[in-house]
CSV table of C-alpha atoms in Angstrom, one decimal:
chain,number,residue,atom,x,y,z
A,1,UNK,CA,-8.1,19.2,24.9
A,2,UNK,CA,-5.6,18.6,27.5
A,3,UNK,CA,-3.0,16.3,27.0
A,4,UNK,CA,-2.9,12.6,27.7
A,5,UNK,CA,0.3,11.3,29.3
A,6,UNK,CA,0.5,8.2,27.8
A,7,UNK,CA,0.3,4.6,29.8
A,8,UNK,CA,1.7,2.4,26.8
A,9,UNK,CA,3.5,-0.4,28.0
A,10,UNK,CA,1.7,-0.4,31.6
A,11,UNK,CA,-0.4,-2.8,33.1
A,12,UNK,CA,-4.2,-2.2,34.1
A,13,UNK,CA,-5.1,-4.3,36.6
A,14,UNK,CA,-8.9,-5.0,37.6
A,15,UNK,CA,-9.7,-3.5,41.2
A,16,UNK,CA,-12.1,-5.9,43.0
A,17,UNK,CA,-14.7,-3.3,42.5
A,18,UNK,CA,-14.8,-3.1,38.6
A,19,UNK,CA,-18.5,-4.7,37.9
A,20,UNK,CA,-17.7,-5.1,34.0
A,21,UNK,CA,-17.4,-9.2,33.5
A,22,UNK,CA,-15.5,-8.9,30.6
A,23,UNK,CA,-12.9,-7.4,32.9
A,24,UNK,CA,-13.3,-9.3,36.2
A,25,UNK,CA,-9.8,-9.9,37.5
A,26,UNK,CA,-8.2,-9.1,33.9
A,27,UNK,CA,-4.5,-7.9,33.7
A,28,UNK,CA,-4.6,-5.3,30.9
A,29,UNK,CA,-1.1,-5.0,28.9
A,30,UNK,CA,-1.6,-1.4,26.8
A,31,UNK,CA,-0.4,-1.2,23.4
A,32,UNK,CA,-1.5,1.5,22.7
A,33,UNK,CA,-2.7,4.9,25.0
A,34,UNK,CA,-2.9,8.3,23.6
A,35,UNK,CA,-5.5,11.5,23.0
A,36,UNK,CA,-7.4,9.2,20.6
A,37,UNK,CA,-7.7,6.5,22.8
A,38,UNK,CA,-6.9,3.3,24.3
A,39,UNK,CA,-5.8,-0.3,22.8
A,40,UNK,CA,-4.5,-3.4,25.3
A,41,UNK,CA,-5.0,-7.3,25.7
A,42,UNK,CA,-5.9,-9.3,28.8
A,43,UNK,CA,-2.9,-11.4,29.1
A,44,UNK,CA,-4.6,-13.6,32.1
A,45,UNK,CA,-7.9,-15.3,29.5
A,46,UNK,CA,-6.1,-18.3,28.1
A,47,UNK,CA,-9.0,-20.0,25.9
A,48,UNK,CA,-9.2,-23.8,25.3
A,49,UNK,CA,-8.2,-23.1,21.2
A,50,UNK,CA,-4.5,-24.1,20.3
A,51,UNK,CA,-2.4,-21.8,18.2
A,52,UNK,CA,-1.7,-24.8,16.0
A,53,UNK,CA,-5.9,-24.8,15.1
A,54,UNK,CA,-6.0,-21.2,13.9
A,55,UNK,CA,-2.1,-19.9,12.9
A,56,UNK,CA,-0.5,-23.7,12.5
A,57,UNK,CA,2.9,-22.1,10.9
A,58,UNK,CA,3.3,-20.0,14.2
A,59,UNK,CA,2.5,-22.9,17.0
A,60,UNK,CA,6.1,-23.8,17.0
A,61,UNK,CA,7.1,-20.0,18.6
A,62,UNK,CA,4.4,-19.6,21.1
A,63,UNK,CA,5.3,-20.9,25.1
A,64,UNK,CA,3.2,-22.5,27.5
A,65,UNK,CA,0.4,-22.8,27.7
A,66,UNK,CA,0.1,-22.7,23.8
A,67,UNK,CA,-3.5,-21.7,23.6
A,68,UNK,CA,-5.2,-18.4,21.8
A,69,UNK,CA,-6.0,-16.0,24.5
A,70,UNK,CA,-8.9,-13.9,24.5
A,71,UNK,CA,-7.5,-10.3,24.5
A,72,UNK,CA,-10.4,-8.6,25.1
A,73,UNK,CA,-14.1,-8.1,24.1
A,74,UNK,CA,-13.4,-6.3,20.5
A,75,UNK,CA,-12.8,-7.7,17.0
A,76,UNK,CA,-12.9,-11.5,18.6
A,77,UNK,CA,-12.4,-12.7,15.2
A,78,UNK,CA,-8.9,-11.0,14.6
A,79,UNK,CA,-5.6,-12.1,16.4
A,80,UNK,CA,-3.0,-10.1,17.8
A,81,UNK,CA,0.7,-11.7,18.1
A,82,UNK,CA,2.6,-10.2,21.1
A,83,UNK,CA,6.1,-10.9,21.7
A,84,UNK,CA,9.0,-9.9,23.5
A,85,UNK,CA,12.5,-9.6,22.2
A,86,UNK,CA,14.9,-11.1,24.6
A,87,UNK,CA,18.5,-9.6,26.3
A,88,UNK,CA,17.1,-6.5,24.1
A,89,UNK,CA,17.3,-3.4,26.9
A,90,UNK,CA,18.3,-1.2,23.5
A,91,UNK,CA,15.4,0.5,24.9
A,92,UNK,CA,14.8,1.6,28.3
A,93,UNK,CA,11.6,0.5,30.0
A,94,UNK,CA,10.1,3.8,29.9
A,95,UNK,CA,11.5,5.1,26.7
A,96,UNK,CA,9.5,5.1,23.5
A,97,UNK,CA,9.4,3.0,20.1
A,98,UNK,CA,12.9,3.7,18.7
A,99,UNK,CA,12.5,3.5,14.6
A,100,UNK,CA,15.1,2.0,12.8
A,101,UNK,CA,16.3,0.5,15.7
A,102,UNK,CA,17.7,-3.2,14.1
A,103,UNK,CA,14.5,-4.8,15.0
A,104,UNK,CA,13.5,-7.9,13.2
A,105,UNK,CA,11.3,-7.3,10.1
A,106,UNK,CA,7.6,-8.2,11.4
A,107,UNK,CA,8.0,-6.7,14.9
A,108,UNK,CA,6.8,-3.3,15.4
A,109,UNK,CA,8.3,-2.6,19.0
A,110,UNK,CA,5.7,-1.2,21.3
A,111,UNK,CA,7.4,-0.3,24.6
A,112,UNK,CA,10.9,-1.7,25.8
A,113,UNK,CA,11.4,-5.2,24.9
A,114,UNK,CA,7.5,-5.6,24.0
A,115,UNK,CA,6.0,-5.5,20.6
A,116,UNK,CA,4.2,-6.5,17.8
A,117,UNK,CA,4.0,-9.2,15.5
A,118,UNK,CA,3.0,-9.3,12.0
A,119,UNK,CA,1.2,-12.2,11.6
A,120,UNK,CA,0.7,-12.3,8.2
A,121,UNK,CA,5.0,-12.1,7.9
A,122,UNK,CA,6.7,-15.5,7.4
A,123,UNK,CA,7.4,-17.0,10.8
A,124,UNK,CA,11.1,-17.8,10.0
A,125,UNK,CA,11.9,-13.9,9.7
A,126,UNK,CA,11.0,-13.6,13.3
A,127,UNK,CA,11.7,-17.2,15.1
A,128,UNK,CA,15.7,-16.6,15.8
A,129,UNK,CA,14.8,-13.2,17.4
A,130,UNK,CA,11.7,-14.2,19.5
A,131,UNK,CA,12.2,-14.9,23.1
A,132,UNK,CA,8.3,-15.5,23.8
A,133,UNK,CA,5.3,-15.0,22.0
A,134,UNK,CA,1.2,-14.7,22.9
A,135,UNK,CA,-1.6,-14.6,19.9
A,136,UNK,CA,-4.4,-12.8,21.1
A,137,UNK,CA,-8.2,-13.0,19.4
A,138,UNK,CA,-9.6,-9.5,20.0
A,139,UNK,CA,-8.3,-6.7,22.3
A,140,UNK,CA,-9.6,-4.4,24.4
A,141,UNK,CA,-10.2,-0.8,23.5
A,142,UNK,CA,-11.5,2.7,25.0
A,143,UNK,CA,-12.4,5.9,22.5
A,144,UNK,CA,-11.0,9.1,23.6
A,145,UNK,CA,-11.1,9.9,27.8
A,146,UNK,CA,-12.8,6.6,28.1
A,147,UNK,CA,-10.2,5.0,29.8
A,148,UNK,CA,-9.4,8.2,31.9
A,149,UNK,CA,-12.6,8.5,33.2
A,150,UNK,CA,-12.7,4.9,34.4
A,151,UNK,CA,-9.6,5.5,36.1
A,152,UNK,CA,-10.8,8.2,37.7
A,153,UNK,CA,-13.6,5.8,39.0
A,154,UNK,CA,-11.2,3.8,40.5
A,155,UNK,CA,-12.0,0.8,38.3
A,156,UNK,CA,-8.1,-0.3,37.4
A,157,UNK,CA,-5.0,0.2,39.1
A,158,UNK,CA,-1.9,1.1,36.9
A,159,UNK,CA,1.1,-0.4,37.8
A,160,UNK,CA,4.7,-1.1,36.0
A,161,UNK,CA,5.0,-4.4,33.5
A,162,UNK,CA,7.3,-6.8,33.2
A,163,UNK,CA,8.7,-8.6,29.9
A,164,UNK,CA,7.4,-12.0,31.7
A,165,UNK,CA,3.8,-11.0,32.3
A,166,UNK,CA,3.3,-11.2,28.5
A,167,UNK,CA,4.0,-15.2,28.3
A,168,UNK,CA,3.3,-15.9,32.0
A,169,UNK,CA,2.9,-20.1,32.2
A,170,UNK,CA,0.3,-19.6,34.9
A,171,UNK,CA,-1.6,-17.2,33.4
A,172,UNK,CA,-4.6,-18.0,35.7
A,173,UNK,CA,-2.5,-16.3,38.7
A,174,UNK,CA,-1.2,-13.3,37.2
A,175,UNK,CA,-3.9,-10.8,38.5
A,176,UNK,CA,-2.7,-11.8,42.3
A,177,UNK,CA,0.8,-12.0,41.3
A,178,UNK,CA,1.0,-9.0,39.6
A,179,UNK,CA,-0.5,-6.9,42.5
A,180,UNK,CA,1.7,-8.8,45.0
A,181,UNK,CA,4.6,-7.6,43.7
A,182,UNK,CA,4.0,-4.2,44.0
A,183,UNK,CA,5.9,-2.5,47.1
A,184,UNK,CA,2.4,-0.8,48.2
A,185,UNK,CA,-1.1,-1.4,49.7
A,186,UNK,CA,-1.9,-3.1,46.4
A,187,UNK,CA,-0.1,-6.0,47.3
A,188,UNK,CA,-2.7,-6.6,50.1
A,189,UNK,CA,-5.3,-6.6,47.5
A,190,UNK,CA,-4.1,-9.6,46.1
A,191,UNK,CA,-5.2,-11.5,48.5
A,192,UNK,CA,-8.8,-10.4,47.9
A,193,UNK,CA,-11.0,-13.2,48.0
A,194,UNK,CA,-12.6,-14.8,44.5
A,195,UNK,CA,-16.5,-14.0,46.5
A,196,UNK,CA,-16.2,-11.5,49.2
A,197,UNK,CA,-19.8,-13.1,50.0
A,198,UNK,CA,-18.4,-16.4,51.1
A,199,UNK,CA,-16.3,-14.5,54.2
């Protein structure tokens, strides 16, 4: 098996073309990317559920808009908390998770500033160290050279994150903000129309 050079901490961004609606427009933050597969959330799916009706003792930690977000089409029932660790460049953006590295108990850091929250940990552990925080029901996920071969098919474009794309407040306009950024033809795409059918 050849290797798999790993995309964690990237952003997977919907191209215009990819049919899947689970998907359509969706800004993919990965977690996790490796031989064995693939693991992200769609940060850009707020849902109409407030943190305070399903996790109440962590509502006081999440920004705005403080709503559950829909992180993708698997395990809808579980939640993900995803949070970054502010001023905290212990870690370059491209290096890997350091261990031992002084984080907070509860945060399992994914990729730079970027990581994981145990949810089932006491919120106070974590509240001092949090700079912004996003609970997530379900993720995404790909089994091994899934992901690859939709790449391959030109269905996402792959592009650098940011520690602000994870607690966006307009989450509604990151998939055009996101590819407007980006110093190359991709930012033209962001101005893609909603239905190419009404032009």
């Amino acid at each position: 098996m050849t290797e798999v050079s790993s995309l964690t901490g990237r952003l997977l961004v919907a191209t215009p073309a990819l049919a899947d609606p689970n998907f359509d427009r969706a800004v993919v933050l990965l977690l996790d990317h490796d031989e064995e597969g693939s693991l992200g959330v769609v940060l850009n799916r707020p849902t109409p559920v407030g943190v305070g009706d399903i996790l109440t003792s962590w509502a006081g930690l999440t920004g705005e808009p403080d709503v559950v977000f829909q992180g993708g089409p698997v395990s809808l029932d579980s939640a993900l908390g995803v949070a970054v660790i502010p001023g905290d460049e212990g870690s370059s953006p491209r290096s890997r998770p350091r261990p031992n590295s002084g984080d907070p108990l509860g945060f399992r850091r994914v990729y730079g500033a970027i990581g994981l929250v145990d949810l089932e940990a006491p919120p106070e552990l974590l509240a001092a160290a949090l700079g912004s925080l996003r609970i997530f029901a379900g993720y995404a996920g790909w089994g091994p050279g899934q992901l690859e071969t939709e790449l391959t098919e030109g269905a996402w474009y792959v592009v650098e994150s940011e520690p602000g794309d994870v607690s966006s407040p307009r989450p509604e306009h990151l998939w055009r903000a996101v590819l407007r950024r980006q110093r190359s033809e991709l930012a033209m795409i962001a101005t893609y129309p909603d239905d190419p059918s009404l032009n």
